[in-house]
Each structure stands twice: as C-alpha cells, then as structure tokens.
Amino acid sequence: MRVDVLGVGFDNITMDQAVAEGVRLMDTAGAHYAVTPNPEIVEVCREDEEARQAVCGADLVLADGIGIIYGAKMLGTPLKGRVTGIGFAQGLMGRMAENGKSLYLLGAKPGVAERAAEKLRGQYPGLRIAGTHDGYFQEDGPVIEAIRESGADVVFVCLGAPKQEKWMQKNGGATGARLLVGLGGCLDVFSGEVKRAPEVFQKLGLEWLHRLATNPSRIGRMAKLPLFLVHVAGEKRK
Ligand code: UDP
C-alpha cells in the first residue's frame, strides 16, 4: 500500500527493502522504473498532471527528502524512513557488481557520465558499465537505440525532474532494460563534479541546506519546500 502525500503515493519501505525490490525488478521480465521524488517534485506534480502520472506510474516511488517524511507524519500516515536516490543507487550498484549486471549512465553535461563511469568502476569492482550518454540530446531515438544495443540491465536516468520521469514512462520499454531509475543530479555527484553534503548534514536531514549554501541559485526551486509544508498543513485541516 502506498502512502499518499498531496497526490503522490509513496512506497512505505526501508532502504534495504527498496534495494531488494530493485534487484527483484531487474530479474523480472519487462521494463520497470523507479522514481525518488522530493517535496519540490510533489509540488511540480500538483501543477503538471502528466508529471504526476509519470511519477505515480513507477514500480517504485521512494521518499527522497526529509520534507516527504515530515509531510507524511503531519498527515498522520508516517513512512518508515527516507530512501535517498543516491543511497538507493549505491545499494543497487553493490548488488549489481555481485551479480554481474550491467549499467547504462544517461544524463548530465557532456563528459560527466564518462567520468562517473570511471569512478564507479573503481568503487564497485565487478560492476559492468554498458555505456554512457549525456543528457542534452534533441532526439530520443538514437539514445534509445544506443541503450538497447548496449544490452544494459539497468539505466540511471539523470535528466532532472520531471523530464526524467516522463522519459522513463514513455521510453523505458523500448530501451530493453529491466529497470530504469530517475536520479536527478546523481551523476554530478558520482563523477566528483558536485560534493555530497557531509555526513552530519545527511544524518540531520539537512542536505538541502548544504546544497543551498554551495549553490545559492537553487533558492527559487527551494522556495517550493515551505509551500509544500503549507499545502500539507492545508490538507491536514480538510
Ligand atoms: N540535465 C540533463 N538534461 C537536461 C536537463 C538537466 O541531463 O535537459 C541534468 C543536469 O545536468 C543535472 C541533472 O540533470 O546533472 C539535474 O540535476 P538537479 O540537481 O537539478 O536534479 P535534482 O537531483 O535536484 O533532481
């Protein structure tokens, strides 16, 4: 059963359960996709029905961001905990390395996915990188074909939200991969381009604050967080 937070249903699972489910999906015939919405994406979904359907149509909807956890709690339907996109991706790569599965990295500026691939090969010996492609392409066709030809089991789709969710819903099946995961700016982190928040910030659920401090231009996007909490409070009153 999913926990509804302002029109987006979240799977009520722990990180370990999410990774186990991801592994099960990559061993199950057909294409599946996972999304990791934060409050900002929930707000986008309230305005964009196509985005909401792409998010809710996912096989796994993981609560990325402390705001979602607060929101669910305020609504009286608490979630088991946060399942960050980056942590989920790391858990999956660990299991893929053990099982000889292959990964395609799609997204970010030219060169970033290649640098991420190099780093990840070192961090996860045994992980097969099937291919990479930047996220600034005009036509889907050649990209889908490249993924299909690579024979990748899993694709990390890092095009930003809600573009990546719509892309996975529309094109996931045609790529031939079993599991696609929408991961926003993760390739920038895996490549070393962007530093993840120090652990103490992560533990306190303050990664957003670190992101804001290191990249103040995000202030406009982050203004959606208080708006999200206002909407949750309104929903609670209903
Ligand atoms: N991006 C992309 N294609 C686009 C727009 C964005 O590949 O058309 C990439 C961008 O370079 C960045 C990622 O998508 O690597 C989005 O990062 P952001 O930090 O905005 O995502 P978040 O993790 O906050 O969802």
Coordinates of C-alpha atoms and ligand atoms in Angstrom, one line a residue:
M1 CA 0.0 0.0 0.0
R2 CA 1.3 3.5 -0.9
V3 CA 1.1 6.4 1.4
D4 CA -0.4 9.5 -0.3
V5 CA 1.3 12.8 0.1
L6 CA -0.6 15.5 -1.8
G7 CA -1.5 13.3 -4.7
V8 CA 1.8 11.3 -4.9
G9 CA 1.7 7.7 -3.5
F10 CA 5.0 6.7 -1.8
D11 CA 6.1 3.1 -1.1
N12 CA 6.4 2.6 2.6
I13 CA 9.6 0.7 2.7
T14 CA 13.1 0.9 4.2
M15 CA 16.3 1.3 2.2
D16 CA 17.1 -2.4 2.4
Q17 CA 13.6 -3.3 1.2
A18 CA 13.8 -0.8 -1.6
V19 CA 17.2 -2.3 -2.8
A20 CA 15.8 -5.8 -2.5
E21 CA 12.8 -4.8 -4.6
G22 CA 15.0 -3.1 -7.2
V23 CA 17.0 -6.4 -7.5
R24 CA 13.8 -8.3 -7.9
L25 CA 12.6 -6.0 -10.6
M26 CA 15.8 -6.3 -12.6
D27 CA 15.3 -10.1 -12.5
T28 CA 11.7 -9.8 -13.7
A29 CA 10.7 -9.8 -17.4
G30 CA 9.6 -6.4 -18.8
A31 CA 10.6 -2.8 -18.2
H32 CA 10.2 -1.2 -14.8
Y33 CA 11.1 2.1 -13.4
A34 CA 11.8 3.7 -10.0
V35 CA 11.4 7.4 -9.0
T36 CA 12.7 9.3 -6.0
P37 CA 10.5 12.4 -5.5
N38 CA 11.3 15.1 -3.0
P39 CA 8.9 17.9 -2.0
E40 CA 9.8 20.0 -4.9
I41 CA 8.7 17.3 -7.3
V42 CA 5.5 16.7 -5.4
E43 CA 4.8 20.4 -5.9
V44 CA 5.5 20.1 -9.7
C45 CA 3.1 17.1 -9.8
R46 CA 0.3 19.3 -8.3
E47 CA 0.7 21.6 -11.4
D48 CA 1.5 19.1 -14.1
E49 CA -0.8 16.1 -14.4
E50 CA 1.5 14.4 -17.0
A51 CA 4.3 14.6 -14.5
R52 CA 2.1 13.2 -11.7
Q53 CA 1.1 10.2 -13.8
A54 CA 4.7 9.5 -14.8
V55 CA 5.7 9.6 -11.1
C56 CA 2.8 7.6 -9.8
G57 CA 3.1 5.1 -12.7
A58 CA 6.5 4.0 -11.4
D59 CA 7.0 0.5 -9.9
L60 CA 8.9 2.0 -7.0
V61 CA 8.2 5.5 -5.6
L62 CA 10.8 6.3 -3.0
A63 CA 10.7 9.1 -0.4
D64 CA 13.8 11.1 -1.2
G65 CA 14.0 14.1 1.2
I66 CA 13.2 14.8 4.8
G67 CA 10.3 17.0 3.7
I68 CA 8.3 14.0 2.5
I69 CA 8.9 12.2 5.8
Y70 CA 7.6 15.3 7.7
G71 CA 4.7 15.7 5.3
A72 CA 3.6 12.0 5.7
K73 CA 3.9 12.3 9.5
M74 CA 1.9 15.5 9.6
L75 CA -0.8 13.8 7.6
G76 CA -1.0 11.0 10.2
T77 CA 0.4 8.3 7.8
P78 CA 4.1 8.1 8.7
L79 CA 6.6 6.5 6.4
K80 CA 9.3 4.0 7.6
G81 CA 12.0 6.4 6.6
R82 CA 13.9 8.3 3.9
V83 CA 15.2 6.4 0.9
T84 CA 17.5 8.8 -0.9
G85 CA 18.1 8.3 -4.6
I86 CA 21.8 8.3 -4.1
G87 CA 21.7 5.7 -1.3
F88 CA 19.3 3.5 -3.4
A89 CA 21.6 3.8 -6.4
Q90 CA 24.7 2.8 -4.3
G91 CA 22.8 -0.2 -2.8
L92 CA 21.8 -1.3 -6.3
M93 CA 25.3 -1.0 -7.7
G94 CA 26.7 -3.1 -4.9
R95 CA 24.2 -5.9 -5.7
M96 CA 24.7 -5.5 -9.5
A97 CA 28.5 -5.8 -9.1
E98 CA 28.0 -9.1 -7.2
N99 CA 25.6 -10.4 -9.9
G100 CA 27.5 -9.3 -13.0
K101 CA 24.7 -6.9 -14.1
S102 CA 25.4 -4.0 -16.4
L103 CA 24.5 -0.4 -16.0
Y104 CA 24.0 2.5 -18.5
L105 CA 24.5 6.1 -17.3
L106 CA 22.3 8.6 -19.1
G107 CA 22.3 12.3 -18.3
A108 CA 24.2 15.4 -17.1
K109 CA 26.6 17.6 -19.2
P110 CA 28.8 16.0 -21.8
G111 CA 31.8 14.2 -20.2
V112 CA 30.2 13.8 -16.8
A113 CA 28.7 10.4 -17.3
E114 CA 32.0 9.1 -18.6
R115 CA 33.9 10.4 -15.5
A116 CA 31.2 8.9 -13.3
A117 CA 31.6 5.6 -15.0
E118 CA 35.4 5.6 -14.4
K119 CA 34.9 6.4 -10.7
L120 CA 32.1 3.8 -10.2
R121 CA 34.2 1.1 -11.9
G122 CA 36.8 1.7 -9.2
Q123 CA 34.3 1.8 -6.3
Y124 CA 32.3 -1.3 -7.4
P125 CA 34.7 -3.9 -8.8
G126 CA 32.7 -6.2 -11.0
L127 CA 30.1 -3.6 -12.0
R128 CA 29.8 -3.6 -15.8
I129 CA 29.2 -0.2 -17.3
A130 CA 27.4 -0.9 -20.6
G131 CA 27.6 2.7 -21.9
T132 CA 27.1 6.4 -21.2
H133 CA 25.3 9.3 -22.9
D134 CA 25.0 13.0 -21.9
G135 CA 21.6 14.4 -21.1
Y136 CA 21.4 17.2 -23.7
F137 CA 20.2 15.3 -26.7
Q138 CA 17.5 16.5 -29.1
E139 CA 16.0 13.2 -30.3
D140 CA 15.1 10.2 -28.2
G141 CA 15.5 7.6 -31.0
P142 CA 19.3 7.3 -31.2
V143 CA 19.7 7.3 -27.4
I144 CA 17.1 4.5 -27.0
E145 CA 18.9 2.6 -29.7
A146 CA 22.3 3.1 -28.0
I147 CA 20.9 1.7 -24.7
R148 CA 19.2 -1.2 -26.5
E149 CA 22.4 -2.1 -28.3
S150 CA 24.4 -1.9 -25.1
G151 CA 22.3 -4.7 -23.6
A152 CA 22.2 -2.8 -20.2
D153 CA 20.1 -4.4 -17.4
V154 CA 19.7 -1.1 -15.6
V155 CA 19.7 2.6 -16.7
F156 CA 20.3 5.5 -14.4
V157 CA 18.3 8.4 -16.0
C158 CA 19.6 11.7 -14.7
L159 CA 17.8 14.4 -16.7
G160 CA 16.3 16.3 -13.8
A161 CA 12.6 16.2 -12.8
P162 CA 10.0 15.8 -14.2
K163 CA 11.8 15.3 -17.5
Q164 CA 13.4 12.0 -16.4
E165 CA 10.1 10.6 -15.1
K166 CA 8.3 11.4 -18.3
W167 CA 11.2 10.0 -20.3
M168 CA 11.2 6.7 -18.4
Q169 CA 7.5 6.2 -18.7
K170 CA 7.5 6.9 -22.4
N171 CA 10.7 5.2 -23.5
G172 CA 11.6 2.7 -20.7
G173 CA 10.1 -0.3 -22.6
A174 CA 11.9 0.5 -25.8
T175 CA 15.4 0.5 -24.2
G176 CA 15.2 -3.2 -23.5
A177 CA 16.5 -2.6 -19.9
R178 CA 14.7 -4.2 -17.0
L179 CA 15.0 -1.3 -14.6
L180 CA 15.4 2.5 -15.1
V181 CA 15.9 4.7 -12.1
G182 CA 15.4 8.5 -12.2
L183 CA 18.2 10.1 -10.2
G184 CA 18.4 13.8 -10.9
G185 CA 21.8 15.2 -10.2
C186 CA 23.4 11.9 -9.1
L187 CA 25.9 11.7 -12.0
D188 CA 27.3 15.1 -11.0
V189 CA 28.0 13.6 -7.5
F190 CA 29.3 10.2 -8.8
S191 CA 31.7 12.0 -11.1
G192 CA 33.0 14.1 -8.3
E193 CA 31.8 17.3 -10.0
V194 CA 29.5 18.1 -7.1
K195 CA 30.3 17.2 -3.5
R196 CA 27.6 15.4 -1.5
A197 CA 26.8 17.1 1.9
P198 CA 29.0 16.0 4.8
E199 CA 27.5 13.0 6.8
V200 CA 26.4 15.1 9.7
F201 CA 24.1 17.1 7.3
Q202 CA 22.8 13.9 5.8
K203 CA 22.0 12.4 9.2
L204 CA 20.2 15.5 10.3
G205 CA 18.2 15.7 7.1
L206 CA 19.8 18.9 6.2
E207 CA 21.3 18.0 2.8
W208 CA 19.0 20.7 1.2
L209 CA 20.7 23.3 3.4
H210 CA 24.2 22.2 2.2
R211 CA 23.0 22.3 -1.4
L212 CA 21.7 25.8 -0.9
A213 CA 24.8 27.0 0.7
T214 CA 27.0 25.6 -2.1
N215 CA 24.7 26.6 -4.9
P216 CA 22.6 29.7 -3.9
S217 CA 21.0 29.9 -7.3
R218 CA 18.8 27.0 -6.1
I219 CA 16.9 29.4 -3.8
G220 CA 14.0 29.8 -6.3
R221 CA 13.5 26.0 -6.5
M222 CA 13.9 25.5 -2.8
A223 CA 11.1 28.1 -2.1
K224 CA 8.9 25.1 -3.0
L225 CA 9.7 23.4 0.3
P226 CA 7.8 25.8 2.6
L227 CA 5.0 25.9 0.0
F228 CA 4.8 22.1 0.2
L229 CA 4.5 22.3 4.0
V230 CA 1.8 24.9 3.8
H231 CA -0.1 22.6 1.4
V232 CA 0.4 19.6 3.7
A233 CA -1.0 21.7 6.6
G234 CA -4.0 22.6 4.4
E235 CA -4.6 19.0 3.5
K236 CA -4.5 18.0 7.2
R237 CA -7.1 20.6 8.1
K238 CA -9.5 19.1 5.5
Ligands
UDP1 N1 20.1 17.6 -17.1 C1 20.2 16.9 -18.2 N2 19.5 17.2 -19.3 C2 18.6 18.3 -19.3 C3 18.5 19.0 -18.0 C4 19.2 18.6 -17.0 O1 21.0 15.9 -18.3 O2 17.9 18.6 -20.3 C5 20.9 17.1 -15.9 C6 21.7 18.2 -15.3 O3 23.0 18.4 -16.0 C7 22.0 17.6 -13.9 C8 20.7 16.8 -13.7 O4 20.0 16.7 -14.9 O5 23.0 16.7 -13.9 C9 19.7 17.5 -12.7 O6 20.3 17.9 -11.6 P1 19.5 18.6 -10.4 O7 20.5 18.9 -9.4 O8 18.7 19.7 -10.9 O9 18.5 17.5 -10.0 P2 17.9 17.0 -8.7 O10 18.8 16.0 -8.1 O11 17.7 18.3 -7.8 O12 16.5 16.5 -9.1

